[in-house]
Tab-separated table of C-alpha atoms in Angstrom:
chain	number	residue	atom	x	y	z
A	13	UNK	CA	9.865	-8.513	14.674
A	14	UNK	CA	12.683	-7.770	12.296
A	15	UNK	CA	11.267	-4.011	12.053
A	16	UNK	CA	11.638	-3.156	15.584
A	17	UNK	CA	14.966	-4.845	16.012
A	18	UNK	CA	16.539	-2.725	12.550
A	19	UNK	CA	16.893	0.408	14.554
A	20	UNK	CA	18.668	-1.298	16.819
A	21	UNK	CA	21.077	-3.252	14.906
A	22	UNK	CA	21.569	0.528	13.523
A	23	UNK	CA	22.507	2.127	15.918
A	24	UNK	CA	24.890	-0.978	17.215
A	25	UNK	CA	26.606	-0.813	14.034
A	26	UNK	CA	27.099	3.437	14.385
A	27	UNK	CA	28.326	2.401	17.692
A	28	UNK	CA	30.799	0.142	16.249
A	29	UNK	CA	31.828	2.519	14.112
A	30	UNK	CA	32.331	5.445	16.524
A	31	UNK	CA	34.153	2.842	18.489
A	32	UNK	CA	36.902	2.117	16.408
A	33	UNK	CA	37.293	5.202	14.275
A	34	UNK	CA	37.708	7.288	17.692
A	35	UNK	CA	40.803	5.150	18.941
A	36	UNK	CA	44.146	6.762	19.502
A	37	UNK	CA	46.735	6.212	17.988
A	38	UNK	CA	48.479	4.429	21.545
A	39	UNK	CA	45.365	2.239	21.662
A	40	UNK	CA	46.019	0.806	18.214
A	41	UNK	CA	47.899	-2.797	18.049
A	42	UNK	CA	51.526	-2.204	18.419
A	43	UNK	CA	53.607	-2.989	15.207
A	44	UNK	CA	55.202	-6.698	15.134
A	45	UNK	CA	58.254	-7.004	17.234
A	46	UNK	CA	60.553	-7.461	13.886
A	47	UNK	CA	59.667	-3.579	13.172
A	48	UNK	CA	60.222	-2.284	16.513
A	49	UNK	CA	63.374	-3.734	16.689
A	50	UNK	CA	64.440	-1.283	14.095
A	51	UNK	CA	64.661	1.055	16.996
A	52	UNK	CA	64.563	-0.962	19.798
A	53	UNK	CA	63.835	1.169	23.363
A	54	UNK	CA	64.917	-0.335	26.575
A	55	UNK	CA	66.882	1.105	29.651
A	56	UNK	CA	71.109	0.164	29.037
A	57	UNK	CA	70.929	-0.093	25.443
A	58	UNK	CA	73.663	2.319	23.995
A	59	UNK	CA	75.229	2.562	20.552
A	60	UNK	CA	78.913	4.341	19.800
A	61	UNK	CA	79.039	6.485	16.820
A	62	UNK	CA	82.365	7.884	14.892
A	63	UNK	CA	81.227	11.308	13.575
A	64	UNK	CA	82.770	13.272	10.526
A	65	UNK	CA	81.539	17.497	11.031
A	66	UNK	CA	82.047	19.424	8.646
A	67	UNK	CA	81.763	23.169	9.244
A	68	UNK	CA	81.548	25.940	6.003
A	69	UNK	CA	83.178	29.207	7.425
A	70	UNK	CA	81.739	31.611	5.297
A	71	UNK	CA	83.445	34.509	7.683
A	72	UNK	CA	87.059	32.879	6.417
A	73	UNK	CA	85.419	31.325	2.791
A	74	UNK	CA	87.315	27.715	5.015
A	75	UNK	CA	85.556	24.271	5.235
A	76	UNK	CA	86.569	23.030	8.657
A	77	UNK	CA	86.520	19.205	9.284
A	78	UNK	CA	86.211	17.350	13.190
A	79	UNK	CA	86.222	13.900	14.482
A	80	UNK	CA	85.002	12.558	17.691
A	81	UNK	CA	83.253	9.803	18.988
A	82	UNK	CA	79.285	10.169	20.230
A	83	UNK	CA	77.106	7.670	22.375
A	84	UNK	CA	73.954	6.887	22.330
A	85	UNK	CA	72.442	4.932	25.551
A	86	UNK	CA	68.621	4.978	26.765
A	87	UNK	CA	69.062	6.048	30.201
A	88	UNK	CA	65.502	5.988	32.085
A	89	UNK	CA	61.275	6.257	31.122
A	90	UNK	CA	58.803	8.683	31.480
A	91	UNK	CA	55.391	9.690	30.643
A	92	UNK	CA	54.820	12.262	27.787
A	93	UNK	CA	53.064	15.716	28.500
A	94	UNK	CA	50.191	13.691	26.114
A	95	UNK	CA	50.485	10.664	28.712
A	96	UNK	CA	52.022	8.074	26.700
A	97	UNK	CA	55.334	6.264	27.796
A	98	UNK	CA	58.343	7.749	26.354
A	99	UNK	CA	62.487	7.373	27.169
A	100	UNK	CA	65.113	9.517	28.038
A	101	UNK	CA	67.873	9.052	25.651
A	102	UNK	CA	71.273	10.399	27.035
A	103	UNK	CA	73.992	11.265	24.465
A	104	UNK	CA	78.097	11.724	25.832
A	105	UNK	CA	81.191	12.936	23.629
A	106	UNK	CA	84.924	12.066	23.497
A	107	UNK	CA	87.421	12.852	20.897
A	108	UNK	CA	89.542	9.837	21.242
A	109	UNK	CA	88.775	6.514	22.265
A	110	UNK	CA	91.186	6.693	25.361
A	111	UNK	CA	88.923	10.055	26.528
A	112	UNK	CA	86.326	9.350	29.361
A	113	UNK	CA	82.931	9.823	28.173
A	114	UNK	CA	81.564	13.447	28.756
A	115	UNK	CA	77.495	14.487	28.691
A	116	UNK	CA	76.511	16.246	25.945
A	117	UNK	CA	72.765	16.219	25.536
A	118	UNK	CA	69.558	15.123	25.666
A	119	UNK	CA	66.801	13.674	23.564
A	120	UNK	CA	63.633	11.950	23.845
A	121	UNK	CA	61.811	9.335	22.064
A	122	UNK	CA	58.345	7.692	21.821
A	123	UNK	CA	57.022	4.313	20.499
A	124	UNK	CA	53.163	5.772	19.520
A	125	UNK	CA	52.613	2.178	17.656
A	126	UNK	CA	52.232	3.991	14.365
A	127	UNK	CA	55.089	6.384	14.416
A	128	UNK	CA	58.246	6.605	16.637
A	129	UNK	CA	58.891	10.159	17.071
A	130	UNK	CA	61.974	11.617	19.034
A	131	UNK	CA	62.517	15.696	20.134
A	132	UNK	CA	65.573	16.896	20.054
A	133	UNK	CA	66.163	20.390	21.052
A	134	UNK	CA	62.369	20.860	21.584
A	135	UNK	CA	61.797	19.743	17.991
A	136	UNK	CA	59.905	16.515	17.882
A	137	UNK	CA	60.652	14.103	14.569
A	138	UNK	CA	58.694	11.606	13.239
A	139	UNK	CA	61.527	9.059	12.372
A	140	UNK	CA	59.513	6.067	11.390
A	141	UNK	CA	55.668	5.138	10.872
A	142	UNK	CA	53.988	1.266	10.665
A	143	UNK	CA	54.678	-0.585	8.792
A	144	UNK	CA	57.611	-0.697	7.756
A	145	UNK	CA	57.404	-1.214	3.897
A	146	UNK	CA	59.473	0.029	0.851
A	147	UNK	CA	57.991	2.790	-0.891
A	148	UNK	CA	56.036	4.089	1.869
A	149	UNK	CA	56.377	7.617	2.956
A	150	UNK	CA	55.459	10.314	5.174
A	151	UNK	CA	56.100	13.931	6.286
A	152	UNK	CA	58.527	13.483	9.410
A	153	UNK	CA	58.950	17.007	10.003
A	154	UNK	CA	55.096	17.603	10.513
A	155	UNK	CA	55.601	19.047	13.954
A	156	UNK	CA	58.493	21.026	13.360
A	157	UNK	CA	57.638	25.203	13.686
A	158	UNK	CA	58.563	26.017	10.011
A	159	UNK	CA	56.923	29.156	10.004
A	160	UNK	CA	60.009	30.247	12.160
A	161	UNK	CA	62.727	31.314	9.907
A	162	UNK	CA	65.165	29.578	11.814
A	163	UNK	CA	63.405	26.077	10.628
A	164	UNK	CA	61.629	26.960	7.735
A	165	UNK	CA	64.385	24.485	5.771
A	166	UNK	CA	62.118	21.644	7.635
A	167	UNK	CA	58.970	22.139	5.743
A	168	UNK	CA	57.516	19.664	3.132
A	169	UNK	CA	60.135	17.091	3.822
A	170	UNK	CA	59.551	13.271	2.676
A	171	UNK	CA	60.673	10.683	4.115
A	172	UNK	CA	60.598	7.255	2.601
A	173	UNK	CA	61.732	3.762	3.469
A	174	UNK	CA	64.224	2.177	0.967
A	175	UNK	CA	65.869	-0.958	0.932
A	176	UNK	CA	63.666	-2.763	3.408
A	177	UNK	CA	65.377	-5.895	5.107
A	178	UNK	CA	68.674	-5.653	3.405
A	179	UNK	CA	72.351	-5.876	4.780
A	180	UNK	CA	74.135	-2.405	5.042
A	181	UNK	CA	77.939	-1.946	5.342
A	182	UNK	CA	78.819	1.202	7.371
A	183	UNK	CA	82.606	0.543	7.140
A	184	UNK	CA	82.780	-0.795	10.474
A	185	UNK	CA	80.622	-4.069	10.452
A	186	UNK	CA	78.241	-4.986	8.532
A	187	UNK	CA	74.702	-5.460	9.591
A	188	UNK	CA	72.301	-8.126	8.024
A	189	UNK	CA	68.891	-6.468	8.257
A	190	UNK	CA	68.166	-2.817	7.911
A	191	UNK	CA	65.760	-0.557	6.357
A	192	UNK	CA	66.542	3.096	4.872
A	193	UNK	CA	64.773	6.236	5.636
A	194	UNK	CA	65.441	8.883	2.750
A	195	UNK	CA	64.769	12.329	4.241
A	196	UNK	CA	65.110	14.870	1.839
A	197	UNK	CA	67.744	15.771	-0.720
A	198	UNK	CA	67.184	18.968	-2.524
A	199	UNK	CA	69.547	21.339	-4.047
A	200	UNK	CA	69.018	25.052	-5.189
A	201	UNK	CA	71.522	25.582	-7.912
A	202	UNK	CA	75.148	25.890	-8.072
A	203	UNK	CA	77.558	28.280	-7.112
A	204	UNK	CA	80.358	26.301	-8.938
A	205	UNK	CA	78.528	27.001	-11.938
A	206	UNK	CA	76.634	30.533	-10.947
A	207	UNK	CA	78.122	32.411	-9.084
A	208	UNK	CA	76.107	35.168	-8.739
A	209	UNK	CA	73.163	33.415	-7.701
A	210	UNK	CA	71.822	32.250	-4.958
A	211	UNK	CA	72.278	28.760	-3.684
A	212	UNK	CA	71.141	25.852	-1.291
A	213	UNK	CA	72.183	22.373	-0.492
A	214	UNK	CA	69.914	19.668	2.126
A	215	UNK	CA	70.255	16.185	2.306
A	216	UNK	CA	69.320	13.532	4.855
A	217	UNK	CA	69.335	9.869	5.193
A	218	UNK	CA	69.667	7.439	8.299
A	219	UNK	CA	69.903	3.617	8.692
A	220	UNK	CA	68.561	1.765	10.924
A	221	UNK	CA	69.317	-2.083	12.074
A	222	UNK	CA	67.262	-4.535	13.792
A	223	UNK	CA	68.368	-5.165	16.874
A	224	UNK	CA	70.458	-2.305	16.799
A	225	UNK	CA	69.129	1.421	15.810
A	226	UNK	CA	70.496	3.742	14.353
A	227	UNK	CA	73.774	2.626	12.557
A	228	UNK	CA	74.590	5.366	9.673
A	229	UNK	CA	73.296	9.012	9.552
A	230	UNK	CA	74.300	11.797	6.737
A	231	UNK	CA	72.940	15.143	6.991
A	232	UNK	CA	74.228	18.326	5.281
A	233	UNK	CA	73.129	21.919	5.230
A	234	UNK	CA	74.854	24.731	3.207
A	235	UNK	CA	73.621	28.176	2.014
A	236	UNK	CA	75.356	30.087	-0.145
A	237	UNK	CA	74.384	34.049	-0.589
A	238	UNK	CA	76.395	36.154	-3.376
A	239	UNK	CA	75.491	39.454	-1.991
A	240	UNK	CA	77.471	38.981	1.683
A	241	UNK	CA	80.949	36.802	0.987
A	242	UNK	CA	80.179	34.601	-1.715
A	243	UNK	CA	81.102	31.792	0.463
A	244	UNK	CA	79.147	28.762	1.926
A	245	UNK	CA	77.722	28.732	5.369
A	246	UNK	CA	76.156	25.718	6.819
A	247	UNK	CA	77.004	22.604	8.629
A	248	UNK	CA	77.239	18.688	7.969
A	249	UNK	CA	77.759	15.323	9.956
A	250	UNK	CA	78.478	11.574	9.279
A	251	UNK	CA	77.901	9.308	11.769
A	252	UNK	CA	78.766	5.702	12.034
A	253	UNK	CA	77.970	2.723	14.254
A	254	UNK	CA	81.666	1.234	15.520
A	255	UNK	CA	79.728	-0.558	19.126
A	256	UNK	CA	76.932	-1.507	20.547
A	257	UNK	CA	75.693	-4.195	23.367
């Protein structure tokens, strides 16, 4: 009796197996509310940034600097071309406070239950995984086309959480529970130093709040090529949470 029934317990078990190892990633348990609130998605929720560009002219060897104001507010749903339930995230521009709000663009962003991912400009990010831990890390610009020269800065990025649970200060108010996502700073020497040699400068880093979002962002991007104008050419932003419902 306990012959015959081995194949089958067998091929239950394979079964089993198959099962669970074939599951998507949508199918898996979603993350515990506490993480997801990291980046919380629901229709009306909106978050006002005050953004510091910075702009290296290397036609006029100039750094030019801007201020303006940028919203964030989730502004409908939809289903993904890979069927999975995404939102429309609508982002509007003002200089000054007193300015009505103006469109500006468009981005989209998914809750997979292991990795919220949003596309901006047809470039899709993977902006956090599950858990949330310190220490863990992954490579968020895995989708990104770096083979095209325009993105090739992209490749081999990786991101890591930092500073899981603590309060952050972005100037503005202070927010009790965060978690920081280190993107990538790398630098290709100096042209302070070297003139004559070629240089590079990336960095990246967001914050994100629970209950909140995004509440800090700091990306830069210079180049610096000694055969053209010796000057740097690239771009930079700061962006920092000063409302939110």
């Amino acid at each position: 009796m306990i012959k015959k029934s081995l194949p089958f317990l067998l091929l239950a078990f394979a079964f089993t197996v198959a099962t669970f190892s074939c599951k998507k990633p949508d199918d898996r348990p979603a993350p515990p509310q506490a993480e997801q609130e990291y980046y919380p998605l629901e229709i009306g929720k909106w978050v006002v940034y005050d953004v510091d560009s910075t702009i290296w002219d290397d036609t006029f060897c100039v750094k030019r600097f801007y201020h303006y104001q940028v919203r964030h507010r989730v502004a409908d749903t939809f289903t993904d071309e890979s069927g999975r339930p995404s939102y429309r995230v609508e982002t509007s521009i003002r200089k000054r406070v007193e300015d009505d709000w103006m469109p500006h663009k468009v981005f989209y962003a998914t809750n997979t239950n292991v990795t919220l991912e949003t596309v901006h400009d047809q470039q899709r990010f993977i902006n956090m995984v599950f858990p949330i831990e310190n220490g863990v890390t992954w490579k968020g610009n895995n989708y990104i086309l770096t083979n095209d020269p325009d993105y090739a800065f992209y490749g081999d990025w990786d991101y890591e959480y930092k500073n899981v649970g603590e309060a952050y200060n972005t100037g503005f108010e202070i927010f009790a529970n965060t978690v920081t996502v280190e993107e990538v700073d790398r630098a290709e020497s100096d042209p302070e130093v070297f003139p004559d040699v070629y240089a590079s400068r990336t960095s990246s880093r967001e914050v994100y709040a629970s209950g909140v979002g995004m509440v800090f962002r700091e990306y830069f991007r210079w180049t610096y090529d000694p055969s053209t104008t010796k000057c740097r050419k690239g771009s930079g932003v700061v962006m920092r949470a000063v409302d939110h419902n």
